[in-house]
Amino acid sequence: MLTIQLLGPPYVERDGVAIRPPRGRKAWALLSYLLLAERPQGRRHLAELLFGDAEDPLGALRWALAELRRALDLPDVLTGDPVRLAFGDRVTVDVHQVVRDDADPAPLLAAGGDLLADMNLSASPAFESWLLVERHRVSARIEARCRQVAVALLAAGQAKEAVGYAARAVARNPLEEGNHELLVRSLAATGDRTAALRQIAVCEDLLRRELGLDASAALREAAAVSTGNPVAPALSGRAAGSSQLDAGRAAIVAGAVDAGLQCLRRAVAEAARCGDAGLQGRALAALGGALVHAVRGRDAEGSIALHEAITLSIRTGDRATAARAYRELGFVEVQAGRRDTAGAWLSKAQDTAETDAEFAALLGLRGMNASDHGDYPAAFGYLNDSVERAVRCEDHRQQAWSLSILARAHLLRAERDQAAAALQRSLDLILKQRWMAFLPWPQTLLAELDLIAGKLDEAGDALEHAWELACQLGDPCWEGMAARGLGLLNATRADYRTATKWQDEAGFRCVRVPDRYQWVHAYALDAAIATAVRQGDRDRAVPLLDTLAQLAAHCDMREFVVRAHLHRWRLGDGAALGSARRLGATIDNPALEELFA
């Protein structure tokens, strides 16, 4: 049995004993590329990618493939055109073992180092670009799995086991406050309050020093609050628990969030006290959903409640509650840019769903995830299906939501008439439903269309209204979108100073809570960089560009990865255009093709 280790310095073991590795960094680079590529790769592409500087690129590729077969002692692999791996069960790869959802999570605790650590191929800039993105993608996937395992263990009452996985998530991404919060919750649940408070202090110092941000209240409260604790004494009996559940749901819908959470916590505690697992599962799902949607910065606590709800709903056969909890966990992962784990939760929701209302909601999220990833054909399929199902079941809010995400995809593809039509339908439904908490999102998108069309006054009025409403709602996503739009408006008016002020405001608003929507942050960064590049302000553009490139790679937002390379090219990096073309070749977006042209 061969084991190929790609995390950290690469090496190969046979039956646990290290063997002579392949000669040359390019052989390792070739093997890694083939192992991590989504599909078999043609020889000409591989030769251009890694051996373009050789006199005979295809000959150099043949030598490298032969060297790999020799080192692995597998003469029948890495043959054909495109090149086939054909390893079968004879070979295990450490990256594959730690990123698969169905794999044993234990190797996550030992997974250290970046992909092909310390390796660089300056003579192959296209491969260097791929490796940079892939390092972030793999690291993000390991981080996401560590979080997922830690939350599941916490929900199952295995806090001591959860600590190790939460600590690995912090080590992978120490500037993500949500990882620290999860570790604090794990430590507090073991009874080690001293360690939990120490971790809070570490996180607060780190965020202040590195990002200039204060930690959220959720971090400090994580050491004390458990999911089911009511704020006030619970009433008695199953009927009281059911009443508290109904009251909590109603309060959340009405916008009385604190009162609603208090009622839902009482419902959870009372259902547990009287041993009603079905009621407890429904109350936990409602509480988890409220924490995820109605309160910023509470995704970690909400996720734990949703995991607990799933366990109980499976035990009691409550299909609808399980489907809702799967979907809400998918929403958390979509917003965080954890594509694979989002897809896994939404697939479970889809396997469990039965009604049009359930399918409309989860397909909307699948469309959002696909759009964020840059997979527009899949996004349009999911979103159109979501809208049709929402119409059938007369779920007007879901219809408005899915139409707005559909419109965004059309806007990003420069299909402006289709975007405007979907946005107008969305806005009509929102106003009829008096759904003011969602209004700023389609407002800012429609204002961007006006801005592109040169209707600056109309765009300004809509953006100012969206900004004021977003600030009243306290929603960082809507605030970031409105501030971004106001920045672009002032840049169009050639008021660079004011544009910069608004774009800085957008950047701050997007990151002021830990459970941010990462796509909005990337969208704001992209606009700010474009403005700085047009103004020739390199000192401002470069650090923003570094942030965007890292964020886009970490969250697998392929289109923003391409846009980051295009920005680098405009700043004078001649090799970046070729990298952008290669990375963008699989993205079906006419707007990108225009940028390349």
Coordinates of C-alpha atoms in Angstrom, one line a residue:
M1 CA 0.0 0.0 0.0
L2 CA 1.4 3.4 -1.1
T3 CA 0.6 6.6 0.8
I4 CA 1.3 9.9 -0.9
Q5 CA 1.6 12.9 1.4
L6 CA 1.1 16.3 -0.2
L7 CA 0.4 18.3 3.0
G8 CA 3.6 19.8 4.2
P9 CA 6.8 18.7 2.5
P10 CA 5.7 15.9 0.1
Y11 CA 6.9 12.3 0.5
V12 CA 5.8 8.8 -0.3
E13 CA 5.5 5.8 2.0
R14 CA 5.1 2.1 1.3
D15 CA 3.5 0.2 4.1
G16 CA 4.5 3.0 6.5
V17 CA 8.2 3.2 5.4
A18 CA 9.4 6.2 3.4
I19 CA 10.7 5.3 -0.1
R20 CA 12.9 7.2 -2.5
P21 CA 10.8 10.1 -3.8
P22 CA 10.4 11.2 -7.4
R23 CA 13.3 13.3 -8.6
G24 CA 12.7 17.0 -9.3
R25 CA 10.1 19.5 -8.0
K26 CA 8.3 19.4 -11.3
A27 CA 7.6 15.7 -10.9
W28 CA 5.9 16.4 -7.6
A29 CA 4.1 19.4 -9.1
L30 CA 2.8 17.1 -11.9
L31 CA 1.6 14.4 -9.6
S32 CA -0.2 16.9 -7.3
Y33 CA -1.9 18.6 -10.3
L34 CA -3.1 15.3 -11.6
L35 CA -4.3 14.1 -8.2
L36 CA -6.3 17.3 -7.5
A37 CA -7.6 18.1 -10.9
E38 CA -11.4 17.6 -11.3
R39 CA -11.0 15.7 -14.6
P40 CA -8.2 13.9 -16.6
Q41 CA -5.7 16.4 -18.1
G42 CA -4.4 16.4 -21.7
R43 CA -0.7 16.1 -22.3
R44 CA -0.4 19.3 -24.3
H45 CA -2.0 21.3 -21.5
L46 CA 0.3 19.6 -18.9
A47 CA 3.4 20.3 -21.0
E48 CA 2.5 24.0 -21.4
L49 CA 1.7 24.3 -17.7
L50 CA 4.9 22.8 -16.3
F51 CA 7.4 22.5 -19.1
G52 CA 6.9 25.5 -21.3
D53 CA 10.5 26.6 -20.7
A54 CA 11.9 23.3 -22.0
E55 CA 13.2 22.8 -25.6
D56 CA 10.9 19.8 -25.9
P57 CA 7.9 20.3 -23.5
L58 CA 6.2 17.1 -24.4
G59 CA 9.4 15.1 -24.1
A60 CA 10.0 16.7 -20.7
L61 CA 6.5 15.6 -19.7
R62 CA 7.1 12.0 -20.8
W63 CA 10.3 11.9 -18.7
A64 CA 8.4 13.2 -15.6
L65 CA 5.6 10.7 -16.0
A66 CA 8.2 7.9 -16.4
E67 CA 10.0 9.1 -13.3
L68 CA 6.8 9.0 -11.3
R69 CA 6.0 5.5 -12.5
R70 CA 9.5 4.4 -11.4
A71 CA 9.4 6.1 -8.0
L72 CA 5.9 4.6 -7.3
D73 CA 6.8 1.2 -8.8
L74 CA 3.5 1.3 -10.7
P75 CA 4.3 0.8 -14.4
D76 CA 0.7 0.8 -15.5
V77 CA -0.4 4.2 -14.2
L78 CA -0.1 7.8 -15.5
T79 CA -0.5 6.7 -19.1
G80 CA -2.6 7.8 -22.1
D81 CA -3.8 11.1 -23.4
P82 CA -5.5 12.5 -21.4
V83 CA -3.3 11.1 -18.6
R84 CA -5.1 8.5 -16.5
L85 CA -4.1 7.9 -12.9
A86 CA -5.6 4.4 -12.5
F87 CA -4.3 4.0 -8.9
G88 CA -7.4 2.2 -7.7
D89 CA -7.2 1.0 -4.1
R90 CA -3.4 0.7 -4.2
V91 CA -2.7 4.3 -3.3
T92 CA -4.0 6.6 -0.6
V93 CA -3.5 10.4 -0.7
D94 CA -3.5 12.4 2.5
V95 CA -5.4 15.3 0.9
H96 CA -8.2 13.0 -0.2
Q97 CA -8.4 11.5 3.2
V98 CA -9.0 14.8 5.0
V99 CA -11.3 16.6 2.6
R100 CA -13.9 13.9 2.0
D101 CA -17.1 14.3 4.1
D102 CA -17.4 10.5 4.6
A103 CA -13.8 10.0 5.6
D104 CA -12.7 9.2 9.2
P105 CA -12.2 12.7 10.8
A106 CA -9.2 11.5 13.0
P107 CA -6.6 12.4 10.3
L108 CA -7.7 16.0 10.5
L109 CA -6.0 16.3 13.9
A110 CA -2.7 15.4 12.3
A111 CA -3.1 17.3 9.0
G112 CA -0.4 20.0 9.1
G113 CA 1.2 22.3 6.7
D114 CA 0.2 23.7 3.3
L115 CA -0.1 21.8 0.1
L116 CA 3.4 21.2 -1.2
A117 CA 4.9 23.4 1.5
D118 CA 7.9 25.4 0.6
M119 CA 7.7 24.4 -3.1
N120 CA 7.8 27.1 -5.7
L121 CA 8.2 27.0 -9.5
S122 CA 9.0 30.5 -10.6
A123 CA 9.7 29.3 -14.1
S124 CA 6.0 28.0 -14.4
P125 CA 3.9 31.0 -13.4
A126 CA 0.7 29.3 -14.5
F127 CA 1.3 26.4 -12.1
E128 CA 2.3 28.9 -9.3
S129 CA -1.1 30.6 -9.8
W130 CA -2.9 27.2 -9.6
L131 CA -0.9 26.1 -6.5
L132 CA -1.7 29.4 -4.6
V133 CA -5.4 29.0 -5.2
E134 CA -5.3 25.3 -4.4
R135 CA -3.4 25.8 -1.2
H136 CA -6.2 28.1 0.0
R137 CA -8.9 25.8 -1.2
V138 CA -7.5 22.7 0.5
S139 CA -6.8 24.6 3.7
A140 CA -10.3 26.0 3.7
R141 CA -11.8 22.6 3.2
I142 CA -9.8 21.1 6.1
E143 CA -10.9 24.1 8.3
A144 CA -14.5 23.5 7.3
R145 CA -14.4 19.8 8.1
C146 CA -12.8 20.6 11.5
R147 CA -15.6 23.0 12.3
Q148 CA -18.2 20.6 11.1
V149 CA -16.9 17.7 13.3
A150 CA -16.5 20.0 16.3
V151 CA -20.0 21.2 16.1
A152 CA -21.4 17.7 15.7
L153 CA -19.4 16.5 18.7
L154 CA -20.6 19.4 20.8
A155 CA -24.2 18.7 19.8
A156 CA -23.7 15.1 20.8
G157 CA -22.4 16.1 24.2
Q158 CA -18.8 15.1 23.5
A159 CA -17.2 18.4 24.3
K160 CA -13.7 17.0 25.2
E161 CA -13.4 15.4 21.7
A162 CA -14.7 18.6 20.1
V163 CA -11.9 20.7 21.6
G164 CA -9.2 19.2 19.4
Y165 CA -11.1 19.8 16.1
A166 CA -12.0 23.4 17.1
A167 CA -8.4 24.0 18.0
R168 CA -7.3 22.8 14.5
A169 CA -9.8 25.1 12.9
V170 CA -8.3 28.0 14.9
A171 CA -4.8 27.0 13.8
R172 CA -5.9 26.8 10.1
N173 CA -7.5 30.3 10.2
P174 CA -6.7 32.2 13.4
L175 CA -8.2 35.5 12.1
E176 CA -11.7 33.9 11.8
E177 CA -13.5 34.9 15.0
G178 CA -16.1 32.1 14.5
N179 CA -13.3 29.5 14.9
H180 CA -12.3 31.0 18.3
E181 CA -15.9 31.1 19.4
L182 CA -16.3 27.4 18.6
L183 CA -13.2 26.6 20.6
V184 CA -14.5 28.8 23.5
R185 CA -17.8 26.9 23.5
S186 CA -16.0 23.6 23.5
L187 CA -13.8 24.5 26.4
A188 CA -16.7 25.9 28.4
A189 CA -18.7 22.8 27.8
T190 CA -15.9 20.6 29.2
G191 CA -16.2 22.8 32.4
D192 CA -12.8 24.5 31.9
R193 CA -14.0 28.0 32.1
T194 CA -10.5 29.3 32.8
A195 CA -9.3 28.0 29.5
A196 CA -12.4 29.4 27.7
L197 CA -11.7 32.9 29.2
R198 CA -8.0 32.7 28.2
Q199 CA -9.0 31.8 24.6
I200 CA -11.4 34.8 24.5
A201 CA -8.5 37.1 25.6
V202 CA -6.2 35.5 22.9
C203 CA -8.8 36.1 20.2
E204 CA -9.6 39.7 21.3
D205 CA -5.9 40.6 21.2
L206 CA -5.3 39.0 17.9
L207 CA -8.3 40.6 16.2
R208 CA -7.4 44.0 17.6
R209 CA -3.7 43.7 16.6
E210 CA -4.1 42.2 13.1
L211 CA -7.4 43.6 11.9
G212 CA -8.1 46.6 14.1
L213 CA -11.5 45.0 15.1
D214 CA -13.1 44.4 18.4
A215 CA -14.5 40.9 19.1
S216 CA -18.2 40.5 19.0
A217 CA -20.4 39.9 22.1
A218 CA -21.0 36.4 20.9
L219 CA -17.4 35.5 21.6
R220 CA -17.6 36.7 25.2
E221 CA -20.9 35.1 25.8
A222 CA -19.8 31.7 24.4
A223 CA -18.1 30.9 27.7
A224 CA -21.4 31.2 29.6
V225 CA -24.4 30.5 27.4
S226 CA -25.5 27.0 26.3
T227 CA -28.1 26.4 23.7
G228 CA -31.0 25.3 25.8
N229 CA -30.6 27.6 28.8
P230 CA -33.7 29.9 29.2
V231 CA -33.0 33.4 30.3
A232 CA -36.0 33.4 32.7
P233 CA -37.5 30.4 34.6
A234 CA -39.5 28.1 32.3
L235 CA -43.2 27.4 32.6
S236 CA -44.3 23.9 33.4
G237 CA -45.5 21.1 31.1
R238 CA -45.6 20.1 27.5
A239 CA -48.4 22.6 26.7
A240 CA -46.3 25.4 28.1
G241 CA -43.3 24.4 26.0
S242 CA -45.5 24.3 22.9
S243 CA -46.9 27.7 23.7
Q244 CA -43.4 29.1 24.2
L245 CA -42.4 27.7 20.8
D246 CA -45.4 29.4 19.1
A247 CA -44.7 32.6 20.9
G248 CA -41.0 32.6 20.0
R249 CA -41.7 32.0 16.3
A250 CA -44.2 34.8 16.3
A251 CA -41.9 37.2 18.1
I252 CA -39.1 36.5 15.7
V253 CA -41.3 37.1 12.6
A254 CA -42.5 40.4 14.2
G255 CA -38.9 41.5 14.8
A256 CA -38.9 41.1 18.6
V257 CA -35.7 39.1 18.4
D258 CA -34.6 39.1 22.1
A259 CA -38.1 38.2 23.3
G260 CA -38.4 35.5 20.7
L261 CA -35.0 33.9 21.6
Q262 CA -36.0 33.9 25.3
C263 CA -39.3 32.1 24.4
L264 CA -37.5 29.6 22.2
R265 CA -34.9 28.8 24.9
R266 CA -37.7 28.2 27.3
A267 CA -39.4 25.9 24.9
V268 CA -36.2 23.9 24.4
A269 CA -35.6 23.6 28.2
E270 CA -39.2 22.7 29.0
A271 CA -39.4 20.1 26.3
A272 CA -36.2 18.5 27.6
R273 CA -37.6 18.6 31.2
C274 CA -40.8 16.8 30.3
G275 CA -39.0 14.3 27.9
D276 CA -40.8 15.3 24.7
A277 CA -38.1 14.7 22.1
G278 CA -40.3 15.7 19.2
L279 CA -41.1 19.1 20.7
Q280 CA -37.5 19.6 21.8
G281 CA -36.3 18.9 18.2
R282 CA -38.8 21.4 16.7
A283 CA -37.8 24.0 19.3
L284 CA -34.1 23.5 18.7
A285 CA -34.7 23.9 14.9
A286 CA -36.6 27.1 15.5
L287 CA -34.0 28.4 17.9
G288 CA -31.1 27.5 15.5
G289 CA -32.9 29.1 12.6
A290 CA -33.5 32.3 14.6
L291 CA -29.9 32.5 15.8
V292 CA -28.6 32.0 12.2
H293 CA -31.0 34.5 10.5
A294 CA -32.2 37.0 13.1
V295 CA -29.1 37.6 15.2
R296 CA -25.7 38.5 13.6
G297 CA -22.7 36.7 15.1
R298 CA -24.6 33.7 16.4
D299 CA -24.0 31.1 13.7
A300 CA -21.9 28.8 15.9
E301 CA -24.5 28.6 18.6
G302 CA -27.2 28.2 16.0
S303 CA -25.4 25.4 14.3
I304 CA -25.1 23.5 17.5
A305 CA -28.8 23.8 18.1
L306 CA -29.5 22.6 14.5
H307 CA -27.3 19.6 15.0
E308 CA -29.1 18.7 18.1
A309 CA -32.4 19.2 16.3
I310 CA -31.3 16.7 13.6
T311 CA -30.4 14.0 16.1
L312 CA -33.8 14.3 17.8
S313 CA -35.8 14.6 14.6
I314 CA -34.2 11.4 13.2
R315 CA -35.0 9.6 16.4
T316 CA -38.6 10.7 16.3
G317 CA -39.1 10.4 12.6
D318 CA -39.8 14.1 12.2
R319 CA -38.9 14.5 8.5
A320 CA -39.9 18.1 8.1
T321 CA -37.8 19.3 11.1
A322 CA -34.7 17.4 9.8
A323 CA -35.2 18.9 6.3
R324 CA -35.3 22.4 7.8
A325 CA -32.3 21.9 10.0
Y326 CA -30.2 20.5 7.1
R327 CA -31.2 23.5 5.0
E328 CA -30.3 26.0 7.7
L329 CA -26.9 24.4 8.2
G330 CA -26.4 24.6 4.4
F331 CA -27.3 28.3 4.6
V332 CA -24.6 28.9 7.2
E333 CA -22.0 27.2 5.0
V334 CA -23.0 29.0 1.9
Q335 CA -22.6 32.4 3.5
A336 CA -19.2 31.4 4.9
G337 CA -18.0 30.3 1.5
R338 CA -17.5 26.7 2.6
R339 CA -18.8 25.3 -0.8
D340 CA -18.4 21.5 -0.2
T341 CA -19.9 21.4 3.2
A342 CA -22.7 23.6 2.0
G343 CA -23.4 21.2 -0.8
A344 CA -23.3 18.2 1.5
W345 CA -26.0 19.7 3.8
L346 CA -28.2 20.9 1.0
S347 CA -28.0 17.5 -0.6
K348 CA -29.2 16.0 2.6
A349 CA -32.0 18.5 2.7
Q350 CA -33.0 17.7 -0.9
D351 CA -33.0 13.9 -0.1
T352 CA -35.3 14.6 2.8
A353 CA -37.6 17.3 1.3
E354 CA -41.1 16.4 0.1
T355 CA -43.1 19.7 -0.4
D356 CA -42.7 22.5 -2.9
A357 CA -42.1 24.9 -0.1
E358 CA -39.2 22.8 1.2
F359 CA -37.7 22.4 -2.3
A360 CA -38.1 26.1 -3.2
A361 CA -36.1 27.1 -0.2
L362 CA -33.2 24.6 -0.5
L363 CA -33.0 25.0 -4.3
G364 CA -32.7 28.7 -3.8
L365 CA -29.7 28.1 -1.6
R366 CA -28.2 25.7 -4.0
G367 CA -28.5 28.3 -6.7
M368 CA -26.9 30.9 -4.4
N369 CA -24.0 28.5 -3.7
A370 CA -23.5 27.7 -7.4
S371 CA -23.6 31.4 -8.4
D372 CA -21.0 32.3 -5.7
H373 CA -18.8 29.5 -7.0
G374 CA -19.1 30.8 -10.6
D375 CA -21.2 27.9 -11.9
Y376 CA -23.9 29.9 -13.7
P377 CA -25.6 27.1 -15.6
A378 CA -26.2 25.2 -12.4
A379 CA -27.3 28.4 -10.6
F380 CA -29.9 29.2 -13.2
G381 CA -31.3 25.7 -13.1
Y382 CA -31.6 25.7 -9.3
L383 CA -33.0 29.2 -9.1
N384 CA -35.6 28.9 -11.9
D385 CA -36.8 25.7 -10.3
S386 CA -37.0 27.4 -6.9
V387 CA -39.0 30.3 -8.3
E388 CA -41.5 27.9 -10.0
R389 CA -42.0 25.9 -6.8
A390 CA -42.4 29.1 -4.7
V391 CA -45.1 30.3 -7.1
R392 CA -46.9 26.9 -6.9
C393 CA -47.0 27.0 -3.1
E394 CA -47.6 30.7 -2.9
D395 CA -44.5 31.4 -0.9
H396 CA -44.1 35.0 -2.0
R397 CA -41.1 35.7 0.2
Q398 CA -39.2 32.8 -1.1
Q399 CA -40.1 33.8 -4.6
A400 CA -38.8 37.3 -4.1
W401 CA -35.6 35.9 -2.5
S402 CA -34.8 33.5 -5.3
L403 CA -35.7 36.1 -8.0
S404 CA -33.2 38.5 -6.4
I405 CA -30.4 35.9 -6.5
L406 CA -31.4 35.0 -10.1
A407 CA -31.2 38.7 -10.9
R408 CA -27.7 39.0 -9.4
A409 CA -26.5 36.2 -11.6
H410 CA -27.8 37.9 -14.7
L411 CA -26.2 41.2 -13.5
L412 CA -22.8 39.5 -13.1
R413 CA -23.1 38.1 -16.6
A414 CA -24.0 41.6 -18.0
E415 CA -27.5 40.4 -18.9
R416 CA -29.0 43.6 -17.7
D417 CA -32.5 43.4 -19.2
Q418 CA -33.1 39.9 -17.6
A419 CA -31.6 41.2 -14.3
A420 CA -33.9 44.2 -14.3
A421 CA -37.0 42.1 -15.0
A422 CA -36.2 39.7 -12.2
L423 CA -35.5 42.5 -9.8
Q424 CA -38.7 44.3 -10.6
R425 CA -40.7 41.1 -9.9
S426 CA -38.7 40.7 -6.6
L427 CA -39.3 44.3 -5.5
D428 CA -43.1 44.1 -6.3
L429 CA -43.4 41.0 -4.1
I430 CA -41.3 42.5 -1.3
L431 CA -43.4 45.7 -1.2
K432 CA -46.7 43.7 -1.2
Q433 CA -45.4 41.5 1.6
R434 CA -44.1 44.6 3.5
W435 CA -40.8 42.7 3.8
M436 CA -38.7 45.7 4.6
A437 CA -35.9 43.7 6.2
F438 CA -35.0 42.3 2.8
L439 CA -35.6 45.4 0.7
P440 CA -32.0 46.8 0.7
W441 CA -30.6 43.8 -1.2
P442 CA -32.7 44.1 -4.5
Q443 CA -32.6 47.9 -4.1
T444 CA -28.8 48.0 -4.3
L445 CA -28.7 45.6 -7.3
L446 CA -31.3 47.7 -9.2
A447 CA -29.4 50.8 -8.3
E448 CA -26.3 49.2 -9.9
L449 CA -28.2 48.7 -13.1
D450 CA -29.2 52.4 -13.0
L451 CA -25.6 53.3 -12.4
I452 CA -24.4 51.3 -15.4
A453 CA -27.1 52.9 -17.5
G454 CA -26.0 56.4 -16.5
K455 CA -29.0 57.2 -14.4
L456 CA -27.0 58.6 -11.6
D457 CA -29.7 60.5 -9.8
E458 CA -32.0 57.5 -9.6
A459 CA -29.1 55.3 -8.5
G460 CA -28.2 57.8 -5.8
D461 CA -31.7 58.0 -4.4
A462 CA -32.1 54.2 -4.2
L463 CA -28.6 53.7 -2.7
E464 CA -29.2 56.4 0.0
H465 CA -32.5 54.8 0.9
A466 CA -31.0 51.4 1.0
W467 CA -28.1 52.6 3.2
E468 CA -30.4 54.3 5.8
L469 CA -32.7 51.2 5.9
A470 CA -29.7 48.8 6.2
C471 CA -28.3 50.9 9.1
Q472 CA -31.7 50.8 10.9
L473 CA -31.8 47.0 10.4
G474 CA -28.2 46.6 11.5
D475 CA -27.5 44.1 8.7
P476 CA -23.9 44.2 7.7
C477 CA -24.5 42.6 4.3
W478 CA -27.0 45.2 3.3
E479 CA -24.8 48.0 4.7
G480 CA -21.8 46.7 2.8
M481 CA -23.8 46.5 -0.5
A482 CA -25.2 50.0 -0.1
A483 CA -21.8 51.5 0.8
R484 CA -20.2 49.7 -2.1
G485 CA -22.8 51.2 -4.4
L486 CA -22.3 54.7 -3.0
G487 CA -18.6 54.3 -3.6
L488 CA -19.2 53.4 -7.2
L489 CA -21.6 56.3 -7.6
N490 CA -19.1 58.8 -6.4
A491 CA -16.3 57.3 -8.5
T492 CA -18.5 57.7 -11.5
R493 CA -19.0 61.3 -10.5
A494 CA -15.2 61.6 -10.4
D495 CA -15.2 62.3 -6.6
Y496 CA -12.5 59.9 -5.8
R497 CA -12.1 61.1 -2.2
T498 CA -15.7 60.4 -1.3
A499 CA -15.7 57.2 -3.3
T500 CA -12.7 56.0 -1.2
K501 CA -14.5 56.9 2.0
W502 CA -17.6 54.9 1.0
Q503 CA -15.5 51.9 -0.2
D504 CA -13.6 51.9 3.1
E505 CA -17.0 52.0 4.9
A506 CA -18.2 49.0 2.8
G507 CA -15.1 47.0 3.7
F508 CA -15.6 47.7 7.4
R509 CA -19.3 46.9 7.4
C510 CA -18.8 43.6 5.6
V511 CA -16.5 42.3 8.2
R512 CA -17.9 43.7 11.4
V513 CA -19.5 40.4 12.4
P514 CA -17.9 37.0 12.3
D515 CA -20.7 35.2 10.4
R516 CA -20.4 37.5 7.4
Y517 CA -21.5 36.7 3.8
Q518 CA -18.2 36.3 2.2
W519 CA -19.4 37.0 -1.3
V520 CA -20.5 40.5 -0.4
H521 CA -17.1 41.2 1.1
A522 CA -15.4 40.0 -2.1
Y523 CA -17.8 42.1 -4.2
A524 CA -17.0 45.2 -2.2
L525 CA -13.2 44.6 -2.4
D526 CA -13.4 44.0 -6.2
A527 CA -15.1 47.4 -6.7
A528 CA -12.7 49.2 -4.5
I529 CA -9.7 47.7 -6.3
A530 CA -11.1 48.6 -9.7
T531 CA -11.6 52.2 -8.6
A532 CA -8.0 52.4 -7.2
V533 CA -6.5 50.9 -10.3
R534 CA -8.4 53.4 -12.6
Q535 CA -7.0 56.2 -10.4
G536 CA -3.5 54.8 -10.6
D537 CA -3.5 54.5 -6.8
R538 CA -1.2 51.5 -6.5
D539 CA -0.5 51.9 -2.8
R540 CA -4.2 51.5 -2.1
A541 CA -4.9 48.8 -4.7
V542 CA -2.2 46.3 -3.8
P543 CA -3.2 45.5 -0.2
L544 CA -6.9 45.3 -1.1
L545 CA -6.0 43.0 -4.0
D546 CA -4.0 40.7 -1.7
T547 CA -7.0 40.5 0.6
L548 CA -9.4 39.7 -2.3
A549 CA -7.1 37.0 -3.8
Q550 CA -6.8 35.2 -0.5
L551 CA -10.5 35.5 0.3
A552 CA -11.6 34.3 -3.2
A553 CA -9.2 31.3 -3.1
H554 CA -10.2 30.4 0.5
C555 CA -13.9 30.5 -0.3
D556 CA -13.7 29.0 -3.7
M557 CA -15.2 32.0 -5.5
R558 CA -13.7 31.2 -8.9
E559 CA -14.8 34.4 -10.7
F560 CA -13.2 36.6 -8.0
V561 CA -10.0 34.6 -8.3
V562 CA -10.0 35.4 -12.0
R563 CA -10.8 39.1 -11.4
A564 CA -8.0 39.3 -8.9
H565 CA -5.6 38.1 -11.6
L566 CA -7.0 40.7 -14.0
H567 CA -6.4 43.4 -11.5
R568 CA -2.8 42.2 -11.1
W569 CA -2.3 42.3 -14.8
R570 CA -3.6 45.9 -14.9
L571 CA -1.1 46.7 -12.2
G572 CA 1.8 45.5 -14.4
D573 CA 2.0 41.7 -13.8
G574 CA 2.4 40.4 -17.3
A575 CA 1.9 36.7 -16.5
A576 CA -1.4 37.3 -14.6
L577 CA -3.5 37.7 -17.8
G578 CA -2.5 34.2 -18.9
S579 CA -3.4 32.8 -15.5
A580 CA -6.7 34.6 -15.5
R581 CA -7.5 33.1 -18.9
R582 CA -6.7 29.6 -17.8
L583 CA -8.6 29.9 -14.5
G584 CA -11.6 31.5 -16.2
A585 CA -11.8 28.9 -19.1
T586 CA -14.4 26.8 -17.2
I587 CA -16.6 29.8 -16.1
D588 CA -19.5 30.4 -18.4
N589 CA -19.8 34.2 -18.1
P590 CA -19.9 36.5 -21.2
A591 CA -18.9 39.4 -19.1
L592 CA -15.5 37.7 -18.3
E593 CA -15.0 37.0 -22.0
E594 CA -15.5 40.7 -22.7
L595 CA -12.8 41.6 -20.1
F596 CA -10.4 39.1 -21.7
A597 CA -11.1 40.6 -25.1

